[in-house]
Amino acid sequence: MPGSRAEDGQDSPMAVFPLASGRAAAMPRLLDLDRRGELTAAHVRLVAQALGKSERTVWRWLAAAREDHRLARVESSRFKVTTEVRRLLALWGGNASRVHAELVQRAAKDPDAPPAPSLSTLHRAIRRDLTRGERAGLKSGEAARRAHDVFGQRPATHRNAVWEGDHKHVPVEVDVEGELATPWVTWFIDCATKAITGAAVTAHAPSRDAVLASLRIAITRSEPFGPVGGLPGQIRVDRGKEFLCRAVTVAMGAFAVPVTDLPAYTPHLKGTIEALNDAVEEMFLVSLPRYTGRQKLAGGALADPDAPPLTYGRGRASSTAGARSDLPPPAAGTTVRR
């Protein structure tokens, strides 16, 4: 390849042909020219240039082809991860050392069994023949395997073509009428513009009142809401019963807006709202007092256990949920970027 040193000490030219298939294709042609007495150094030089090898290497290949008709590199036999090895890896939770011990034990008991590979050979075969996702899945299960999956990106759409909705548990202790509690935020985001169209904070677990309140904020564009919002072409949710209850589906059905129920355990199908959930915690919630995910001291205690909590108050509602707080979500229309 360019910049590498060839075997004859000269710079190797740029390869324009795959090496393995190139050698197999070139050797019969060179042998034919050689048998007819027409082979010249120019032919060898041309093949070397195409394959990115030195002329000395091509002459050596030609000598091997003349001697034993070897037209391609002979691959050495090597240990491969078979179906049985995969089964053993699954049985022993991805523990290669235990699988190796099992193979050694089998080879000792059965003289007809194939010889057991060394532990280093087994490790190399596992790294070579299994993907990182497969190795993680064999060790920790399907969820760990899926963490290595690569998902395609949805095509770009226009504003309000699709919204995604979700609940986010806010890991911040707030003062709710004298008691500490962690609130929830229910919000919707426009997938095209990444703008939060509506959000509602509640002190209790998510329910349909929070969904209806957030939808009212998202749809209404008059003051004090807007300017983003309106009616979406579709809303994607992840099987949350609060989003799929009759009150919500009938309310959106009156506007001819379908609520799409995505399959379970497929957060990548609503990646925009999932990215928002992660971003708001990493970029905002982590800076608030009494954040429950903060680093802990040696004994496991929080670094700021006496920090005064934010207060959660109830005021005149502009929506059916009516919850207001010193811990507001980002204002409607805020564009969140990761």
CSV table of C-alpha atoms in Angstrom, one decimal:
chain,number,residue,atom,x,y,z
A,1,MET,CA,0.0,0.0,0.0
A,2,PRO,CA,1.1,3.6,-0.4
A,3,GLY,CA,4.0,4.5,1.9
A,4,SER,CA,4.7,0.9,2.9
A,5,ARG,CA,8.0,-0.9,2.3
A,6,ALA,CA,8.0,-3.7,-0.1
A,7,GLU,CA,10.1,-6.9,0.3
A,8,ASP,CA,12.7,-5.7,-2.2
A,9,GLY,CA,13.3,-2.5,-0.3
A,10,GLN,CA,11.4,-0.3,-2.7
A,11,ASP,CA,8.3,1.7,-2.1
A,12,SER,CA,5.2,-0.4,-3.0
A,13,PRO,CA,3.1,1.2,-5.7
A,14,MET,CA,-0.6,1.9,-5.1
A,15,ALA,CA,-2.8,-1.2,-5.3
A,16,VAL,CA,-5.8,-0.9,-7.5
A,17,PHE,CA,-6.9,-4.6,-7.3
A,18,PRO,CA,-7.9,-6.7,-4.2
A,19,LEU,CA,-4.8,-8.8,-3.3
A,20,ALA,CA,-6.3,-12.2,-2.7
A,21,SER,CA,-8.5,-12.3,-5.8
A,22,GLY,CA,-5.9,-10.4,-7.8
A,23,ARG,CA,-3.2,-13.0,-7.2
A,24,ALA,CA,-5.6,-15.8,-8.1
A,25,ALA,CA,-6.5,-14.0,-11.4
A,26,ALA,CA,-2.9,-13.0,-12.4
A,27,MET,CA,-1.0,-16.2,-11.8
A,28,PRO,CA,-2.8,-18.3,-14.5
A,29,ARG,CA,-2.2,-15.5,-17.0
A,30,LEU,CA,1.5,-15.3,-16.2
A,31,LEU,CA,1.9,-19.0,-16.3
A,32,ASP,CA,0.2,-19.1,-19.7
A,33,LEU,CA,2.6,-16.4,-21.0
A,34,ASP,CA,5.5,-18.3,-19.5
A,35,ARG,CA,4.6,-21.5,-21.2
A,36,ARG,CA,4.4,-19.7,-24.6
A,37,GLY,CA,7.7,-18.0,-24.0
A,38,GLU,CA,6.1,-14.5,-24.1
A,39,LEU,CA,6.6,-13.6,-20.4
A,40,THR,CA,8.6,-10.4,-19.9
A,41,ALA,CA,9.6,-8.3,-16.9
A,42,ALA,CA,7.0,-5.7,-18.1
A,43,HIS,CA,4.2,-8.2,-17.4
A,44,VAL,CA,5.4,-8.9,-13.9
A,45,ARG,CA,5.9,-5.2,-13.3
A,46,LEU,CA,2.3,-4.5,-14.4
A,47,VAL,CA,0.9,-7.2,-12.1
A,48,ALA,CA,3.0,-5.9,-9.2
A,49,GLN,CA,1.7,-2.4,-9.7
A,50,ALA,CA,-1.9,-3.5,-9.8
A,51,LEU,CA,-1.6,-5.6,-6.6
A,52,GLY,CA,0.5,-3.1,-4.7
A,53,LYS,CA,3.4,-5.6,-4.3
A,54,SER,CA,7.0,-5.6,-5.3
A,55,GLU,CA,8.2,-7.3,-8.5
A,56,ARG,CA,10.3,-9.7,-6.4
A,57,THR,CA,7.1,-10.8,-4.6
A,58,VAL,CA,5.4,-11.5,-7.9
A,59,TRP,CA,8.4,-13.4,-9.2
A,60,ARG,CA,8.3,-15.5,-6.1
A,61,TRP,CA,4.5,-16.2,-6.6
A,62,LEU,CA,5.3,-17.3,-10.1
A,63,ALA,CA,8.0,-19.7,-9.0
A,64,ALA,CA,5.5,-21.3,-6.5
A,65,ALA,CA,2.9,-21.6,-9.2
A,66,ARG,CA,5.4,-23.3,-11.5
A,67,GLU,CA,6.5,-25.7,-8.8
A,68,ASP,CA,3.2,-26.9,-7.2
A,69,HIS,CA,0.5,-24.9,-9.2
A,70,ARG,CA,-0.2,-22.8,-6.1
A,71,LEU,CA,-2.1,-19.9,-7.5
A,72,ALA,CA,-3.2,-18.3,-4.2
A,73,ARG,CA,-2.0,-18.0,-0.6
A,74,VAL,CA,-2.6,-21.2,1.4
A,75,GLU,CA,-4.6,-20.3,4.4
A,76,SER,CA,-3.3,-22.0,7.6
A,77,SER,CA,-5.9,-24.0,9.5
A,78,ARG,CA,-6.9,-22.1,12.6
A,79,PHE,CA,-9.4,-22.6,15.4
A,80,LYS,CA,-12.9,-21.0,14.8
A,81,VAL,CA,-15.8,-20.4,17.0
A,82,THR,CA,-18.3,-23.1,16.1
A,83,THR,CA,-21.9,-23.5,17.1
A,84,GLU,CA,-20.9,-25.7,20.0
A,85,VAL,CA,-18.4,-23.1,21.3
A,86,ARG,CA,-21.2,-20.5,21.1
A,87,ARG,CA,-23.4,-22.8,23.1
A,88,LEU,CA,-20.7,-23.2,25.7
A,89,LEU,CA,-20.1,-19.5,25.9
A,90,ALA,CA,-23.8,-18.9,26.4
A,91,LEU,CA,-23.9,-21.6,29.1
A,92,TRP,CA,-20.9,-20.2,31.0
A,93,GLY,CA,-22.0,-16.5,30.6
A,94,GLY,CA,-19.2,-15.6,28.1
A,95,ASN,CA,-16.4,-16.9,30.4
A,96,ALA,CA,-13.7,-18.0,27.9
A,97,SER,CA,-11.6,-19.6,30.7
A,98,ARG,CA,-14.4,-21.9,31.7
A,99,VAL,CA,-15.2,-22.8,28.1
A,100,HIS,CA,-11.5,-23.6,27.6
A,101,ALA,CA,-11.6,-25.9,30.7
A,102,GLU,CA,-14.6,-27.6,29.3
A,103,LEU,CA,-13.0,-28.2,25.9
A,104,VAL,CA,-9.8,-29.6,27.6
A,105,GLN,CA,-11.9,-31.9,29.8
A,106,ARG,CA,-13.8,-33.2,26.8
A,107,ALA,CA,-10.6,-33.8,24.8
A,108,ALA,CA,-9.2,-35.8,27.7
A,109,LYS,CA,-12.3,-38.0,28.1
A,110,ASP,CA,-12.9,-38.7,24.4
A,111,PRO,CA,-10.0,-39.7,22.2
A,112,ASP,CA,-12.1,-39.0,19.1
A,113,ALA,CA,-12.8,-35.4,20.1
A,114,PRO,CA,-10.8,-32.6,18.4
A,115,PRO,CA,-7.9,-31.3,20.4
A,116,ALA,CA,-8.6,-28.4,22.6
A,117,PRO,CA,-7.1,-25.1,21.6
A,118,SER,CA,-4.9,-23.1,24.0
A,119,LEU,CA,-6.6,-20.4,26.0
A,120,SER,CA,-4.9,-17.6,24.0
A,121,THR,CA,-6.1,-19.2,20.8
A,122,LEU,CA,-9.6,-19.4,22.1
A,123,HIS,CA,-9.5,-15.7,23.1
A,124,ARG,CA,-8.2,-14.7,19.7
A,125,ALA,CA,-11.0,-16.7,18.0
A,126,ILE,CA,-13.7,-15.1,20.1
A,127,ARG,CA,-12.4,-11.6,19.4
A,128,ARG,CA,-12.1,-12.4,15.7
A,129,ASP,CA,-15.3,-14.4,15.0
A,130,LEU,CA,-17.8,-12.6,17.4
A,131,THR,CA,-18.8,-9.0,17.3
A,132,ARG,CA,-18.7,-6.8,20.4
A,133,GLY,CA,-22.4,-7.0,20.6
A,134,GLU,CA,-22.4,-10.8,20.5
A,135,ARG,CA,-19.8,-11.0,23.2
A,136,ALA,CA,-21.8,-8.6,25.4
A,137,GLY,CA,-25.0,-10.5,24.8
A,138,LEU,CA,-23.3,-13.8,25.7
A,139,LYS,CA,-22.1,-12.3,29.0
A,140,SER,CA,-24.9,-10.1,30.1
A,141,GLY,CA,-28.0,-10.9,27.9
A,142,GLU,CA,-30.1,-9.3,25.2
A,143,ALA,CA,-30.2,-5.8,26.6
A,144,ALA,CA,-26.4,-5.7,26.7
A,145,ARG,CA,-26.2,-6.9,23.1
A,146,ARG,CA,-28.7,-4.2,21.9
A,147,ALA,CA,-26.5,-1.5,23.4
A,148,HIS,CA,-24.1,-2.2,20.5
A,149,ASP,CA,-26.7,-2.1,17.8
A,150,VAL,CA,-26.6,0.6,15.1
A,151,PHE,CA,-29.9,2.1,14.0
A,152,GLY,CA,-30.7,4.1,10.9
A,153,GLN,CA,-31.7,7.7,11.0
A,154,ARG,CA,-35.3,8.7,10.1
A,155,PRO,CA,-35.6,10.9,7.0
A,156,ALA,CA,-35.9,14.6,7.6
A,157,THR,CA,-39.5,15.9,7.8
A,158,HIS,CA,-41.2,19.3,8.1
A,159,ARG,CA,-42.3,21.0,11.3
A,160,ASN,CA,-45.2,19.3,13.1
A,161,ALA,CA,-45.0,16.2,10.9
A,162,VAL,CA,-44.3,14.0,14.0
A,163,TRP,CA,-44.2,14.6,17.7
A,164,GLU,CA,-42.9,12.3,20.3
A,165,GLY,CA,-44.1,12.2,23.9
A,166,ASP,CA,-42.8,10.7,27.1
A,167,HIS,CA,-42.6,11.0,30.8
A,168,LYS,CA,-39.3,11.9,32.6
A,169,HIS,CA,-38.8,11.2,36.3
A,170,VAL,CA,-36.9,14.2,37.6
A,171,PRO,CA,-34.2,12.9,40.0
A,172,VAL,CA,-34.3,16.1,42.2
A,173,GLU,CA,-35.9,16.2,45.6
A,174,VAL,CA,-38.3,19.1,46.0
A,175,ASP,CA,-40.4,20.3,48.9
A,176,VAL,CA,-44.0,19.3,48.3
A,177,GLU,CA,-46.1,20.6,51.2
A,178,GLY,CA,-43.4,19.9,53.7
A,179,GLU,CA,-42.4,16.5,52.3
A,180,LEU,CA,-39.6,15.6,49.9
A,181,ALA,CA,-40.6,14.1,46.6
A,182,THR,CA,-39.2,13.7,43.1
A,183,PRO,CA,-41.6,15.1,40.5
A,184,TRP,CA,-42.3,14.0,36.9
A,185,VAL,CA,-42.3,16.0,33.7
A,186,THR,CA,-44.5,15.0,30.8
A,187,TRP,CA,-43.6,16.6,27.5
A,188,PHE,CA,-43.8,16.5,23.7
A,189,ILE,CA,-41.1,17.4,21.2
A,190,ASP,CA,-41.3,18.2,17.5
A,191,CYS,CA,-39.0,15.7,15.7
A,192,ALA,CA,-38.1,18.1,12.8
A,193,THR,CA,-37.1,21.2,14.8
A,194,LYS,CA,-36.2,19.6,18.1
A,195,ALA,CA,-38.5,22.2,19.8
A,196,ILE,CA,-40.3,21.3,23.0
A,197,THR,CA,-43.9,22.0,22.1
A,198,GLY,CA,-45.5,21.4,25.5
A,199,ALA,CA,-44.6,20.2,29.0
A,200,ALA,CA,-46.2,19.8,32.4
A,201,VAL,CA,-44.6,19.1,35.8
A,202,THR,CA,-46.5,17.0,38.3
A,203,ALA,CA,-45.7,16.0,41.9
A,204,HIS,CA,-47.4,12.7,41.5
A,205,ALA,CA,-46.7,9.8,39.1
A,206,PRO,CA,-47.7,10.3,35.5
A,207,SER,CA,-51.4,10.3,34.7
A,208,ARG,CA,-53.7,11.4,32.0
A,209,ASP,CA,-54.1,14.9,33.4
A,210,ALA,CA,-50.4,15.6,32.8
A,211,VAL,CA,-50.7,14.3,29.3
A,212,LEU,CA,-53.8,16.4,28.5
A,213,ALA,CA,-52.2,19.5,30.1
A,214,SER,CA,-49.0,19.1,28.1
A,215,LEU,CA,-51.0,18.5,24.9
A,216,ARG,CA,-53.1,21.7,25.5
A,217,ILE,CA,-49.9,23.7,25.9
A,218,ALA,CA,-48.4,22.1,22.8
A,219,ILE,CA,-51.4,22.7,20.6
A,220,THR,CA,-52.3,26.2,21.8
A,221,ARG,CA,-50.2,28.9,20.0
A,222,SER,CA,-51.8,32.0,21.6
A,223,GLU,CA,-50.3,33.8,24.6
A,224,PRO,CA,-48.9,32.7,27.0
A,225,PHE,CA,-48.0,29.7,24.8
A,226,GLY,CA,-46.4,29.4,21.4
A,227,PRO,CA,-45.1,30.5,19.0
A,228,VAL,CA,-44.2,26.8,18.2
A,229,GLY,CA,-46.9,24.2,18.4
A,230,GLY,CA,-50.1,23.6,16.5
A,231,LEU,CA,-51.5,20.2,15.4
A,232,PRO,CA,-49.0,17.4,14.6
A,233,GLY,CA,-49.5,14.9,11.8
A,234,GLN,CA,-48.7,12.0,14.2
A,235,ILE,CA,-47.7,11.4,17.8
A,236,ARG,CA,-45.4,8.6,18.7
A,237,VAL,CA,-45.4,7.1,22.3
A,238,ASP,CA,-44.0,3.9,23.8
A,239,ARG,CA,-47.1,2.0,25.1
A,240,GLY,CA,-47.6,4.3,28.1
A,241,LYS,CA,-51.1,3.7,29.4
A,242,GLU,CA,-51.5,7.4,30.2
A,243,PHE,CA,-50.9,8.3,26.5
A,244,LEU,CA,-53.2,5.6,25.2
A,245,CYS,CA,-56.1,6.1,27.6
A,246,ARG,CA,-59.5,6.9,26.0
A,247,ALA,CA,-59.5,10.5,27.2
A,248,VAL,CA,-56.2,11.2,25.2
A,249,THR,CA,-57.0,9.2,22.1
A,250,VAL,CA,-60.5,10.7,21.8
A,251,ALA,CA,-59.1,14.2,22.3
A,252,MET,CA,-56.5,13.8,19.6
A,253,GLY,CA,-59.0,11.8,17.4
A,254,ALA,CA,-61.2,14.8,17.3
A,255,PHE,CA,-58.3,16.7,15.6
A,256,ALA,CA,-57.7,13.6,13.3
A,257,VAL,CA,-54.2,13.1,14.9
A,258,PRO,CA,-53.3,9.5,15.3
A,259,VAL,CA,-51.4,8.3,18.4
A,260,THR,CA,-48.9,5.7,17.3
A,261,ASP,CA,-48.2,3.0,19.9
A,262,LEU,CA,-44.6,1.8,19.4
A,263,PRO,CA,-43.5,-1.8,20.3
A,264,ALA,CA,-42.1,-2.4,23.8
A,265,TYR,CA,-38.4,-2.2,24.5
A,266,THR,CA,-37.7,-0.1,21.3
A,267,PRO,CA,-36.5,3.3,22.6
A,268,HIS,CA,-34.6,3.8,19.3
A,269,LEU,CA,-37.9,4.2,17.5
A,270,LYS,CA,-38.5,7.5,19.4
A,271,GLY,CA,-34.9,8.6,19.7
A,272,THR,CA,-35.7,12.3,19.7
A,273,ILE,CA,-37.6,12.3,23.0
A,274,GLU,CA,-35.1,9.8,24.5
A,275,ALA,CA,-32.2,12.2,23.6
A,276,LEU,CA,-34.1,15.0,25.2
A,277,ASN,CA,-34.6,13.0,28.4
A,278,ASP,CA,-30.8,12.3,28.6
A,279,ALA,CA,-29.8,15.8,27.6
A,280,VAL,CA,-32.0,17.6,30.2
A,281,GLU,CA,-30.5,15.6,33.0
A,282,GLU,CA,-26.9,15.9,31.8
A,283,MET,CA,-27.1,19.6,31.0
A,284,PHE,CA,-29.7,21.0,33.6
A,285,LEU,CA,-30.9,18.7,36.4
A,286,VAL,CA,-27.4,17.7,37.5
A,287,SER,CA,-26.8,21.4,38.5
A,288,LEU,CA,-29.8,21.6,40.8
A,289,PRO,CA,-29.7,21.2,44.6
A,290,ARG,CA,-30.6,17.8,46.0
A,291,TYR,CA,-30.0,16.0,42.7
A,292,THR,CA,-30.2,12.3,43.6
A,293,GLY,CA,-27.6,11.2,41.0
A,294,ARG,CA,-24.8,13.3,42.4
A,295,GLN,CA,-21.5,11.8,43.3
A,296,LYS,CA,-21.5,10.3,46.8
A,297,LEU,CA,-18.9,10.4,49.6
A,298,ALA,CA,-16.9,7.3,50.8
A,299,GLY,CA,-19.7,6.2,53.1
A,300,GLY,CA,-22.4,6.5,50.4
A,301,ALA,CA,-23.8,9.8,51.7
A,302,LEU,CA,-24.6,12.7,49.3
A,303,ALA,CA,-22.1,15.5,49.1
A,304,ASP,CA,-24.8,18.1,49.9
A,305,PRO,CA,-27.4,16.4,52.2
A,306,ASP,CA,-28.4,19.7,53.8
A,307,ALA,CA,-28.9,21.7,50.6
A,308,PRO,CA,-32.3,23.4,50.8
A,309,PRO,CA,-34.7,21.8,48.3
A,310,LEU,CA,-36.6,23.7,45.7
A,311,THR,CA,-40.3,24.2,46.5
A,312,TYR,CA,-43.2,22.9,44.5
A,313,GLY,CA,-46.2,25.2,44.6
A,314,ARG,CA,-49.6,25.1,43.1
A,315,GLY,CA,-51.0,28.2,41.5
A,316,ARG,CA,-53.7,29.1,39.1
A,317,ALA,CA,-53.6,26.5,36.3
A,318,SER,CA,-53.3,27.4,32.7
A,319,SER,CA,-54.0,23.7,31.9
A,320,THR,CA,-56.0,20.8,33.4
A,321,ALA,CA,-53.0,19.6,35.4
A,322,GLY,CA,-52.3,23.0,36.8
A,323,ALA,CA,-49.0,22.2,38.4
A,324,ARG,CA,-46.4,24.9,38.7
A,325,SER,CA,-43.1,24.7,40.4
A,326,ASP,CA,-39.8,26.3,41.1
A,327,LEU,CA,-38.5,23.4,39.0
A,328,PRO,CA,-39.9,24.3,35.5
A,329,PRO,CA,-39.1,22.3,32.4
A,330,PRO,CA,-37.5,24.2,29.5
A,331,ALA,CA,-40.0,26.8,28.2
A,332,ALA,CA,-42.2,25.8,25.2
A,333,GLY,CA,-40.3,26.4,22.0
A,334,THR,CA,-36.9,25.7,23.5
A,335,THR,CA,-34.6,23.9,21.1
A,336,VAL,CA,-32.6,21.2,22.8
A,337,ARG,CA,-29.4,20.0,21.1
A,338,ARG,CA,-27.2,17.2,22.4
